[in-house]
mmCIF file of C-alpha atoms in Angstrom:
data_model
loop_
_atom_site.group_PDB
_atom_site.id
_atom_site.type_symbol
_atom_site.label_atom_id
_atom_site.label_comp_id
_atom_site.label_asym_id
_atom_site.label_seq_id
_atom_site.Cartn_x
_atom_site.Cartn_y
_atom_site.Cartn_z
ATOM 1 C CA MET M 1 2.705 34.099 -43.895
ATOM 2 C CA THR M 2 4.141 36.933 -41.820
ATOM 3 C CA GLY M 3 0.741 37.587 -40.277
ATOM 4 C CA THR M 4 0.273 33.897 -39.525
ATOM 5 C CA ARG M 5 3.632 33.657 -37.759
ATOM 6 C CA ARG M 6 2.846 36.785 -35.763
ATOM 7 C CA ARG M 7 -0.507 35.416 -34.616
ATOM 8 C CA ILE M 8 1.078 32.093 -33.621
ATOM 9 C CA ARG M 9 3.785 33.932 -31.636
ATOM 10 C CA LEU M 10 1.119 35.967 -29.849
ATOM 11 C CA LEU M 11 -0.855 32.826 -28.981
ATOM 12 C CA ILE M 12 2.288 31.113 -27.671
ATOM 13 C CA ARG M 13 3.111 34.200 -25.583
ATOM 14 C CA LYS M 14 -0.450 34.246 -24.232
ATOM 15 C CA GLU M 15 -0.232 30.601 -23.160
ATOM 16 C CA PHE M 16 3.072 31.161 -21.355
ATOM 17 C CA LEU M 17 1.626 34.225 -19.613
ATOM 18 C CA GLN M 18 -1.349 32.149 -18.449
ATOM 19 C CA LEU M 19 0.975 29.477 -17.123
ATOM 20 C CA ARG M 20 3.007 32.106 -15.296
ATOM 21 C CA ARG M 21 -0.164 33.378 -13.627
ATOM 22 C CA ASP M 22 -0.836 29.840 -12.381
ATOM 23 C CA PRO M 23 2.250 29.098 -10.218
ATOM 24 C CA LEU M 24 0.763 25.983 -8.566
ATOM 25 C CA LEU M 25 0.136 24.250 -11.889
ATOM 26 C CA LEU M 26 3.587 25.270 -13.152
ATOM 27 C CA ARG M 27 5.291 23.791 -10.083
ATOM 28 C CA LEU M 28 3.351 20.560 -10.383
ATOM 29 C CA LEU M 29 4.312 20.208 -14.050
ATOM 30 C CA PHE M 30 8.005 20.311 -13.138
ATOM 31 C CA ILE M 31 7.941 18.452 -9.816
ATOM 32 C CA MET M 32 5.791 15.516 -10.963
ATOM 33 C CA PRO M 33 8.155 14.051 -13.616
ATOM 34 C CA VAL M 34 11.128 14.344 -11.247
ATOM 35 C CA MET M 35 9.105 12.645 -8.526
ATOM 36 C CA GLN M 36 8.091 9.869 -10.927
ATOM 37 C CA LEU M 37 11.689 9.278 -11.979
ATOM 38 C CA VAL M 38 12.978 9.118 -8.398
ATOM 39 C CA MET M 39 10.195 6.856 -7.167
ATOM 40 C CA PHE M 40 10.285 4.400 -10.036
ATOM 41 C CA GLY M 41 14.086 4.414 -10.022
ATOM 42 C CA TYR M 42 14.348 3.490 -6.356
ATOM 43 C CA VAL M 43 11.154 1.583 -5.620
ATOM 44 C CA VAL M 44 10.659 -0.629 -8.669
ATOM 45 C CA ALA M 45 12.701 -3.731 -7.917
ATOM 46 C CA ALA M 46 12.360 -7.445 -8.440
ATOM 47 C CA ASP M 47 14.052 -8.434 -5.185
ATOM 48 C CA VAL M 48 12.392 -8.703 -1.804
ATOM 49 C CA THR M 49 14.834 -8.050 1.010
ATOM 50 C CA HIS M 50 14.829 -8.035 4.804
ATOM 51 C CA LEU M 51 11.689 -10.123 5.118
ATOM 52 C CA PRO M 52 10.608 -10.326 8.771
ATOM 53 C CA THR M 53 11.341 -13.942 9.670
ATOM 54 C CA ALA M 54 10.445 -16.135 12.607
ATOM 55 C CA VAL M 55 12.588 -19.164 13.422
ATOM 56 C CA VAL M 56 11.133 -22.028 15.458
ATOM 57 C CA ASP M 57 14.126 -24.060 16.590
ATOM 58 C CA LEU M 58 12.757 -27.226 18.157
ATOM 59 C CA ASP M 59 16.018 -29.135 17.662
ATOM 60 C CA ARG M 60 18.396 -26.760 19.512
ATOM 61 C CA THR M 61 21.527 -28.371 18.103
ATOM 62 C CA PRO M 62 24.631 -26.978 16.349
ATOM 63 C CA VAL M 63 23.040 -27.643 12.940
ATOM 64 C CA SER M 64 19.821 -25.788 13.787
ATOM 65 C CA ARG M 65 21.745 -22.872 15.291
ATOM 66 C CA GLN M 66 23.973 -22.687 12.232
ATOM 67 C CA LEU M 67 20.926 -22.658 9.949
ATOM 68 C CA THR M 68 19.394 -19.849 12.020
ATOM 69 C CA SER M 69 22.648 -17.894 11.673
ATOM 70 C CA GLU M 70 22.539 -18.361 7.891
ATOM 71 C CA PHE M 71 19.055 -16.827 7.738
ATOM 72 C CA ALA M 72 20.075 -13.983 10.063
ATOM 73 C CA ALA M 73 23.154 -13.209 7.936
ATOM 74 C CA SER M 74 21.222 -13.142 4.666
ATOM 75 C CA ASP M 75 20.072 -9.811 3.227
ATOM 76 C CA TYR M 76 16.814 -11.441 2.212
ATOM 77 C CA PHE M 77 15.712 -12.195 5.777
ATOM 78 C CA THR M 78 15.641 -10.393 9.108
ATOM 79 C CA VAL M 79 15.024 -12.716 12.045
ATOM 80 C CA THR M 80 12.528 -10.873 14.230
ATOM 81 C CA ALA M 81 11.170 -13.627 16.477
ATOM 82 C CA HIS M 82 12.117 -16.980 18.013
ATOM 83 C CA PRO M 83 8.785 -18.529 19.090
ATOM 84 C CA GLN M 84 9.030 -21.591 21.276
ATOM 85 C CA SER M 85 6.438 -23.588 19.374
ATOM 86 C CA GLU M 86 4.868 -23.745 15.937
ATOM 87 C CA THR M 87 1.457 -22.842 17.365
ATOM 88 C CA ARG M 88 2.721 -19.312 18.062
ATOM 89 C CA LEU M 89 3.486 -18.645 14.414
ATOM 90 C CA ARG M 90 -0.011 -17.742 13.249
ATOM 91 C CA PRO M 91 -0.436 -14.719 15.594
ATOM 92 C CA LEU M 92 2.958 -13.411 14.451
ATOM 93 C CA ILE M 93 1.992 -13.735 10.803
ATOM 94 C CA ASP M 94 -1.498 -12.312 11.359
ATOM 95 C CA SER M 95 -0.079 -9.197 13.008
ATOM 96 C CA GLY M 96 2.601 -8.738 10.338
ATOM 97 C CA GLN M 97 5.533 -9.369 12.668
ATOM 98 C CA ALA M 98 6.613 -12.223 10.407
ATOM 99 C CA ALA M 99 6.111 -12.780 6.690
ATOM 100 C CA ILE M 100 7.956 -16.097 6.601
ATOM 101 C CA ALA M 101 8.876 -18.710 9.205
ATOM 102 C CA VAL M 102 11.409 -21.526 9.401
ATOM 103 C CA VAL M 103 10.527 -24.540 11.539
ATOM 104 C CA VAL M 104 13.385 -26.887 12.446
ATOM 105 C CA PRO M 105 11.775 -29.984 13.980
ATOM 106 C CA GLU M 106 13.222 -31.931 16.889
ATOM 107 C CA GLY M 107 15.603 -34.702 15.815
ATOM 108 C CA THR M 108 16.914 -32.869 12.734
ATOM 109 C CA GLN M 109 20.604 -33.302 13.508
ATOM 110 C CA ALA M 110 20.055 -36.876 14.695
ATOM 111 C CA ALA M 111 18.480 -37.730 11.317
ATOM 112 C CA LEU M 112 21.400 -36.148 9.472
ATOM 113 C CA ASN M 113 23.887 -38.079 11.597
ATOM 114 C CA ARG M 114 22.107 -41.299 10.634
ATOM 115 C CA GLY M 115 22.518 -40.407 6.962
ATOM 116 C CA GLU M 116 18.859 -39.575 6.495
ATOM 117 C CA GLN M 117 17.191 -36.482 5.075
ATOM 118 C CA ALA M 118 15.591 -34.134 7.589
ATOM 119 C CA GLN M 119 12.593 -32.002 6.684
ATOM 120 C CA VAL M 120 12.564 -28.294 7.459
ATOM 121 C CA ALA M 121 9.263 -26.425 7.098
ATOM 122 C CA ILE M 122 9.127 -23.059 5.357
ATOM 123 C CA VAL M 123 5.865 -21.337 6.291
ATOM 124 C CA VAL M 124 4.973 -18.252 4.215
ATOM 125 C CA ASP M 125 2.201 -15.689 4.412
ATOM 126 C CA GLY M 126 0.178 -16.068 1.215
ATOM 127 C CA SER M 127 -1.771 -12.828 1.692
ATOM 128 C CA ASP M 128 0.892 -11.151 -0.471
ATOM 129 C CA SER M 129 1.419 -13.646 -3.274
ATOM 130 C CA GLN M 130 4.427 -11.899 -4.808
ATOM 131 C CA THR M 131 6.331 -11.658 -1.543
ATOM 132 C CA ALA M 132 5.375 -15.215 -0.610
ATOM 133 C CA SER M 133 6.590 -16.629 -3.912
ATOM 134 C CA LEU M 134 9.910 -14.790 -3.809
ATOM 135 C CA GLY M 135 10.446 -15.394 -0.092
ATOM 136 C CA SER M 136 9.862 -19.135 -0.341
ATOM 137 C CA GLY M 137 12.235 -19.300 -3.304
ATOM 138 C CA TYR M 138 14.957 -17.464 -1.392
ATOM 139 C CA ALA M 139 14.485 -19.743 1.637
ATOM 140 C CA THR M 140 14.697 -22.964 -0.322
ATOM 141 C CA GLY M 141 17.760 -21.638 -2.160
ATOM 142 C CA LEU M 142 19.459 -20.735 1.122
ATOM 143 C CA ILE M 143 18.789 -24.211 2.519
ATOM 144 C CA ALA M 144 20.160 -25.786 -0.669
ATOM 145 C CA ASN M 145 23.352 -23.746 -0.309
ATOM 146 C CA PHE M 146 23.528 -24.699 3.368
ATOM 147 C CA ASN M 147 23.295 -28.367 2.375
ATOM 148 C CA ALA M 148 26.011 -28.004 -0.249
ATOM 149 C CA THR M 149 28.373 -26.230 2.156
ATOM 150 C CA ARG M 150 27.760 -28.765 4.911
ATOM 151 C CA LEU M 151 28.281 -31.770 2.615
ATOM 152 C CA ALA M 152 31.405 -30.237 1.116
ATOM 153 C CA GLY M 153 32.798 -29.670 4.607
ATOM 154 C CA SER M 154 32.118 -33.277 5.568
ATOM 155 C CA GLY M 155 33.707 -34.614 2.379
ATOM 156 C CA ALA M 156 30.429 -36.121 1.089
ATOM 157 C CA ASP M 157 29.401 -35.945 -2.524
ATOM 158 C CA ALA M 158 26.635 -33.336 -2.758
ATOM 159 C CA ALA M 159 25.569 -34.716 -6.116
ATOM 160 C CA LEU M 160 24.534 -38.043 -4.651
ATOM 161 C CA GLY M 161 20.821 -38.251 -4.177
ATOM 162 C CA SER M 162 21.358 -40.416 -1.125
ATOM 163 C CA ALA M 163 23.527 -37.784 0.577
ATOM 164 C CA PRO M 164 21.968 -36.626 3.834
ATOM 165 C CA GLY M 165 20.681 -33.092 3.899
ATOM 166 C CA LEU M 166 17.853 -30.753 4.813
ATOM 167 C CA ASP M 167 14.704 -31.067 2.749
ATOM 168 C CA ALA M 168 12.820 -27.740 2.577
ATOM 169 C CA ARG M 169 9.039 -28.169 2.499
ATOM 170 C CA VAL M 170 7.072 -24.992 1.737
ATOM 171 C CA ARG M 171 3.680 -24.486 3.349
ATOM 172 C CA VAL M 172 1.575 -21.473 2.345
ATOM 173 C CA LEU M 173 -0.914 -20.021 4.794
ATOM 174 C CA TYR M 174 -4.187 -18.324 3.786
ATOM 175 C CA ASN M 175 -3.631 -18.420 0.005
ATOM 176 C CA PRO M 176 -2.306 -21.926 -0.784
ATOM 177 C CA SER M 177 -2.532 -21.487 -4.567
ATOM 178 C CA LEU M 178 -0.661 -18.147 -4.374
ATOM 179 C CA ALA M 179 -3.279 -16.721 -6.741
ATOM 180 C CA SER M 180 -2.458 -13.030 -7.126
ATOM 181 C CA ILE M 181 -6.102 -12.152 -7.724
ATOM 182 C CA ASN M 182 -6.977 -13.173 -4.155
ATOM 183 C CA THR M 183 -4.713 -10.403 -2.825
ATOM 184 C CA MET M 184 -5.238 -7.925 -5.672
ATOM 185 C CA ILE M 185 -9.034 -7.634 -5.450
ATOM 186 C CA PRO M 186 -9.184 -6.633 -1.732
ATOM 187 C CA GLY M 187 -6.541 -3.999 -2.412
ATOM 188 C CA LEU M 188 -8.455 -2.758 -5.459
ATOM 189 C CA VAL M 189 -11.535 -2.084 -3.324
ATOM 190 C CA ALA M 190 -9.531 0.406 -1.235
ATOM 191 C CA VAL M 191 -7.716 1.912 -4.229
ATOM 192 C CA ILE M 192 -10.873 2.432 -6.292
ATOM 193 C CA LEU M 193 -12.549 4.013 -3.269
ATOM 194 C CA MET M 194 -9.615 6.410 -2.898
ATOM 195 C CA ILE M 195 -9.448 7.374 -6.577
ATOM 196 C CA SER M 196 -13.171 7.975 -7.009
ATOM 197 C CA ILE M 197 -13.585 10.032 -3.835
ATOM 198 C CA MET M 198 -10.498 12.179 -4.342
ATOM 199 C CA VAL M 199 -11.305 12.920 -7.986
ATOM 200 C CA ILE M 200 -14.867 13.966 -7.155
ATOM 201 C CA MET M 201 -14.131 15.840 -3.924
ATOM 202 C CA SER M 202 -11.201 17.725 -5.446
ATOM 203 C CA GLN M 203 -13.695 19.379 -7.819
ATOM 204 C CA ALA M 204 -16.358 20.052 -5.200
ATOM 205 C CA VAL M 205 -15.505 23.584 -3.999
ATOM 206 C CA VAL M 206 -13.322 24.741 -6.881
ATOM 207 C CA ARG M 207 -16.105 24.054 -9.403
ATOM 208 C CA GLU M 208 -18.538 26.282 -7.527
ATOM 209 C CA ARG M 209 -15.863 28.934 -7.053
ATOM 210 C CA GLU M 210 -15.153 28.965 -10.815
ATOM 211 C CA SER M 211 -18.823 29.255 -11.744
ATOM 212 C CA GLY M 212 -19.545 31.875 -9.081
ATOM 213 C CA THR M 213 -22.297 29.852 -7.392
ATOM 214 C CA LEU M 214 -20.342 29.635 -4.120
ATOM 215 C CA GLU M 215 -20.728 33.340 -3.444
ATOM 216 C CA GLN M 216 -24.388 33.218 -4.432
ATOM 217 C CA MET M 217 -25.017 30.323 -2.063
ATOM 218 C CA PHE M 218 -23.760 32.242 0.953
ATOM 219 C CA VAL M 219 -26.096 35.132 0.254
ATOM 220 C CA THR M 220 -28.734 32.658 1.474
ATOM 221 C CA PRO M 221 -29.163 31.861 5.217
ATOM 222 C CA ILE M 222 -27.159 28.619 4.856
ATOM 223 C CA ARG M 223 -24.381 28.146 7.426
ATOM 224 C CA PRO M 224 -20.891 26.742 6.765
ATOM 225 C CA VAL M 225 -21.604 23.582 8.799
ATOM 226 C CA GLU M 226 -24.794 22.921 6.834
ATOM 227 C CA TYR M 227 -22.923 23.476 3.585
ATOM 228 C CA LEU M 228 -20.220 20.984 4.601
ATOM 229 C CA VAL M 229 -22.685 18.294 5.664
ATOM 230 C CA GLY M 230 -24.735 18.744 2.512
ATOM 231 C CA LYS M 231 -21.609 18.705 0.344
ATOM 232 C CA VAL M 232 -19.921 15.643 1.860
ATOM 233 C CA THR M 233 -22.906 13.355 2.523
ATOM 234 C CA PRO M 234 -23.902 12.590 -1.118
ATOM 235 C CA TYR M 235 -20.323 11.721 -2.064
ATOM 236 C CA ALA M 236 -19.886 9.528 1.001
ATOM 237 C CA LEU M 237 -23.084 7.633 0.172
ATOM 238 C CA LEU M 238 -22.028 7.234 -3.471
ATOM 239 C CA ALA M 239 -18.610 5.980 -2.382
ATOM 240 C CA ALA M 240 -20.200 3.453 -0.022
ATOM 241 C CA ALA M 241 -22.485 2.182 -2.805
ATOM 242 C CA GLN M 242 -19.568 1.979 -5.228
ATOM 243 C CA MET M 243 -17.504 0.118 -2.649
ATOM 244 C CA ALA M 244 -20.305 -2.408 -2.123
ATOM 245 C CA VAL M 245 -20.629 -3.018 -5.882
ATOM 246 C CA VAL M 246 -16.866 -3.495 -6.343
ATOM 247 C CA ALA M 247 -16.679 -5.864 -3.366
ATOM 248 C CA ALA M 248 -19.663 -7.878 -4.644
ATOM 249 C CA VAL M 249 -18.086 -8.232 -8.097
ATOM 250 C CA GLY M 250 -14.803 -9.352 -6.536
ATOM 251 C CA LEU M 251 -16.470 -11.972 -4.350
ATOM 252 C CA LEU M 252 -19.069 -13.275 -6.801
ATOM 253 C CA TRP M 253 -17.437 -12.850 -10.209
ATOM 254 C CA PHE M 254 -13.757 -13.393 -9.376
ATOM 255 C CA ARG M 255 -14.552 -15.901 -6.598
ATOM 256 C CA VAL M 256 -12.196 -14.287 -4.110
ATOM 257 C CA PRO M 257 -12.623 -16.105 -0.768
ATOM 258 C CA PHE M 258 -13.619 -14.000 2.225
ATOM 259 C CA HIS M 259 -12.437 -15.304 5.589
ATOM 260 C CA GLY M 260 -12.797 -12.208 7.743
ATOM 261 C CA ASN M 261 -15.206 -10.130 9.762
ATOM 262 C CA VAL M 262 -17.431 -7.700 7.835
ATOM 263 C CA LEU M 263 -17.343 -5.245 10.758
ATOM 264 C CA VAL M 264 -13.538 -5.042 10.593
ATOM 265 C CA VAL M 265 -13.620 -4.371 6.849
ATOM 266 C CA LEU M 266 -16.324 -1.701 7.157
ATOM 267 C CA THR M 267 -14.473 0.003 10.006
ATOM 268 C CA GLY M 268 -11.251 0.151 8.041
ATOM 269 C CA LEU M 269 -12.898 1.360 4.826
ATOM 270 C CA GLY M 270 -15.016 3.918 6.709
ATOM 271 C CA LEU M 271 -11.929 5.472 8.312
ATOM 272 C CA PHE M 272 -10.088 5.415 5.011
ATOM 273 C CA MET M 273 -13.072 7.045 3.275
ATOM 274 C CA LEU M 274 -12.977 9.967 5.731
ATOM 275 C CA THR M 275 -9.275 10.385 5.018
ATOM 276 C CA CYS M 276 -9.875 10.442 1.248
ATOM 277 C CA ILE M 277 -12.724 12.932 1.597
ATOM 278 C CA GLY M 278 -10.444 15.164 3.666
ATOM 279 C CA LEU M 279 -7.649 15.000 1.087
ATOM 280 C CA GLY M 280 -10.090 15.806 -1.723
ATOM 281 C CA LEU M 281 -11.453 18.807 0.191
ATOM 282 C CA LEU M 282 -7.957 20.129 0.894
ATOM 283 C CA VAL M 283 -7.057 19.839 -2.791
ATOM 284 C CA SER M 284 -10.245 21.654 -3.737
ATOM 285 C CA LEU M 285 -9.487 24.447 -1.265
ATOM 286 C CA VAL M 286 -5.924 25.138 -2.439
ATOM 287 C CA SER M 287 -6.812 24.897 -6.142
ATOM 288 C CA HIS M 288 -8.140 27.889 -8.064
ATOM 289 C CA THR M 289 -9.115 25.979 -11.212
ATOM 290 C CA ARG M 290 -10.259 22.477 -12.011
ATOM 291 C CA ALA M 291 -7.069 21.872 -13.989
ATOM 292 C CA GLN M 292 -5.050 22.631 -10.865
ATOM 293 C CA ALA M 293 -7.204 20.242 -8.851
ATOM 294 C CA GLN M 294 -6.696 17.440 -11.396
ATOM 295 C CA GLN M 295 -2.916 17.901 -11.380
ATOM 296 C CA ALA M 296 -2.839 18.006 -7.565
ATOM 297 C CA VAL M 297 -4.801 14.740 -7.343
ATOM 298 C CA MET M 298 -2.387 13.073 -9.762
ATOM 299 C CA PHE M 299 0.485 14.422 -7.669
ATOM 300 C CA LEU M 300 -0.965 12.739 -4.560
ATOM 301 C CA MET M 301 -1.922 9.525 -6.359
ATOM 302 C CA LEU M 302 1.593 8.809 -7.566
ATOM 303 C CA PRO M 303 3.262 8.224 -4.162
ATOM 304 C CA THR M 304 0.104 6.544 -2.883
ATOM 305 C CA MET M 305 0.048 3.901 -5.630
ATOM 306 C CA ILE M 306 3.801 3.259 -5.491
ATOM 307 C CA LEU M 307 4.523 3.435 -1.763
ATOM 308 C CA SER M 308 1.382 1.837 -0.336
ATOM 309 C CA GLY M 309 2.378 -1.706 -1.278
ATOM 310 C CA PHE M 310 -0.455 -2.052 -3.781
ATOM 311 C CA ILE M 311 1.807 -2.525 -6.826
ATOM 312 C CA PHE M 312 5.254 -3.170 -5.352
ATOM 313 C CA PRO M 313 5.927 -5.027 -2.086
ATOM 314 C CA ILE M 314 7.150 -2.664 0.612
ATOM 315 C CA SER M 315 9.798 -5.216 1.563
ATOM 316 C CA SER M 316 11.371 -4.789 -1.895
ATOM 317 C CA MET M 317 11.875 -1.056 -1.403
ATOM 318 C CA PRO M 318 15.176 0.434 -0.207
ATOM 319 C CA ALA M 319 15.578 0.618 3.562
ATOM 320 C CA ALA M 320 15.611 4.424 3.428
ATOM 321 C CA VAL M 321 12.254 4.486 1.605
ATOM 322 C CA GLN M 322 10.342 1.999 3.748
ATOM 323 C CA PRO M 323 9.809 4.402 6.727
ATOM 324 C CA VAL M 324 8.244 6.899 4.300
ATOM 325 C CA THR M 325 5.469 4.398 3.538
ATOM 326 C CA TYR M 326 4.050 4.957 7.026
ATOM 327 C CA LEU M 327 3.021 8.436 5.838
ATOM 328 C CA ILE M 328 0.726 6.858 3.226
ATOM 329 C CA PRO M 329 -2.764 6.110 4.670
ATOM 330 C CA ALA M 330 -3.460 3.618 1.877
ATOM 331 C CA ARG M 331 -0.718 1.353 3.282
ATOM 332 C CA PHE M 332 -2.845 0.682 6.365
ATOM 333 C CA ALA M 333 -6.093 0.378 4.385
ATOM 334 C CA LEU M 334 -4.502 -2.300 2.197
ATOM 335 C CA LYS M 335 -3.234 -4.127 5.260
ATOM 336 C CA VAL M 336 -6.712 -4.148 6.783
ATOM 337 C CA MET M 337 -8.382 -5.285 3.553
ATOM 338 C CA ARG M 338 -5.898 -8.060 2.804
ATOM 339 C CA GLY M 339 -5.571 -9.120 6.419
ATOM 340 C CA ALA M 340 -9.314 -9.339 7.018
ATOM 341 C CA THR M 341 -10.229 -10.829 3.632
ATOM 342 C CA VAL M 342 -7.423 -13.313 3.015
ATOM 343 C CA LYS M 343 -6.213 -14.119 6.534
ATOM 344 C CA GLY M 344 -9.430 -13.668 8.466
ATOM 345 C CA ALA M 345 -7.551 -11.411 10.903
ATOM 346 C CA GLY M 346 -9.662 -9.764 13.595
ATOM 347 C CA LEU M 347 -9.719 -6.450 15.420
ATOM 348 C CA VAL M 348 -6.858 -7.400 17.726
ATOM 349 C CA ASP M 349 -4.524 -8.421 14.904
ATOM 350 C CA LEU M 350 -5.351 -5.348 12.813
ATOM 351 C CA ALA M 351 -5.550 -2.884 15.716
ATOM 352 C CA PRO M 352 -2.300 -1.036 14.799
ATOM 353 C CA SER M 353 -3.488 -0.442 11.223
ATOM 354 C CA LEU M 354 -6.988 0.581 12.325
ATOM 355 C CA LEU M 355 -5.560 3.000 14.896
ATOM 356 C CA ALA M 356 -3.290 4.499 12.217
ATOM 357 C CA LEU M 357 -6.295 4.962 9.914
ATOM 358 C CA ALA M 358 -8.255 6.559 12.761
ATOM 359 C CA GLY M 359 -5.378 8.965 13.384
ATOM 360 C CA TYR M 360 -5.211 9.945 9.721
ATOM 361 C CA ALA M 361 -8.995 10.359 9.573
ATOM 362 C CA VAL M 362 -8.968 12.723 12.551
ATOM 363 C CA LEU M 363 -5.950 14.644 11.305
ATOM 364 C CA ILE M 364 -6.806 14.975 7.605
ATOM 365 C CA PHE M 365 -10.608 15.013 7.645
ATOM 366 C CA GLY M 366 -10.716 17.212 10.758
ATOM 367 C CA GLY M 367 -8.144 19.572 9.271
ATOM 368 C CA ALA M 368 -10.059 19.763 5.990
ATOM 369 C CA VAL M 369 -13.334 20.562 7.779
ATOM 370 C CA LEU M 370 -11.700 23.338 9.817
ATOM 371 C CA ALA M 371 -9.966 24.752 6.733
ATOM 372 C CA THR M 372 -13.196 24.660 4.749
ATOM 373 C CA ARG M 373 -15.147 26.422 7.489
ATOM 374 C CA ARG M 374 -12.458 29.082 7.745
ATOM 375 C CA ARG M 375 -12.433 29.617 3.997
ATOM 376 C CA LEU M 376 -16.221 29.788 3.778
ATOM 377 C CA THR M 377 -16.512 32.334 6.586
ATOM 378 C CA GLU M 378 -13.897 34.659 5.062
#
């Protein structure tokens, strides 16, 4: 028994010594759980707050202005636009400047004064079914409270069905059934593309370095540029084929409607693919073992999945966290995929997201290529 305990102690000591010789892996093991706790603690929430809201006030009366003030004062809504007509709503929603709109038709106060109900339209963007469902619920609840306050102030009985008040009518754009699968599948295409490319590319250089074939390869006349092109091209082609298969399954099996332009989708996914390839290469360069590369990929995946808006709506995140989401390239890829697929948004509407993806592609993929060339020529 004494010999057994001694051998176990020696093995435990050996494992700790190996971990100490691998500082990157050791740091990741301690940082990752803390990062998970902080992110899930702050980001996971059931409420959606500060929804960008457009108010179309066609009545321009004290009642309509008071209703607008109620929406502006609520933590659930942030009034960002006051379009002059309902026809200007769709461009605002397509570009993401508004996620919900309130339309107060002309003659609203006159109808209330006559003791009649007046309809108020609540227009929501169905491309994010969770946000649309919660936002429409908050809006109808706010209008119900507005009715109760107004009737109480006038001395009327709010319980009477004949009491005059505002009647909120919800209208959903792009995804009338609010089926979550219609918004989930386009996002999954981008997420699966990211996961597959980063997992494979993160092993690309480190695997050859571990086996010793990298040094043998550069004894041959091959140049760093040729090595890079030959290394990246097969994975890019595989990713494109995988993306096509996933998209076909989503459209044909799950019956997800496609309302957009194929060129817009391919442009967005192509830029995002370059970004993912660049991230995978950078991980492979800084990692000395495949275990390190796997941990580093998981470390990058965690904020990407949580902060991109794929699982949790960005509008439900704390105000201090929302600016951080602009550092996540997947946020813009999801916006392009959902905007083009569900809304049918075009290049003009999605230009900010496409430009952001282009910037990340140049920065990350270009940086990874330069870093790889430098490492290979050392």
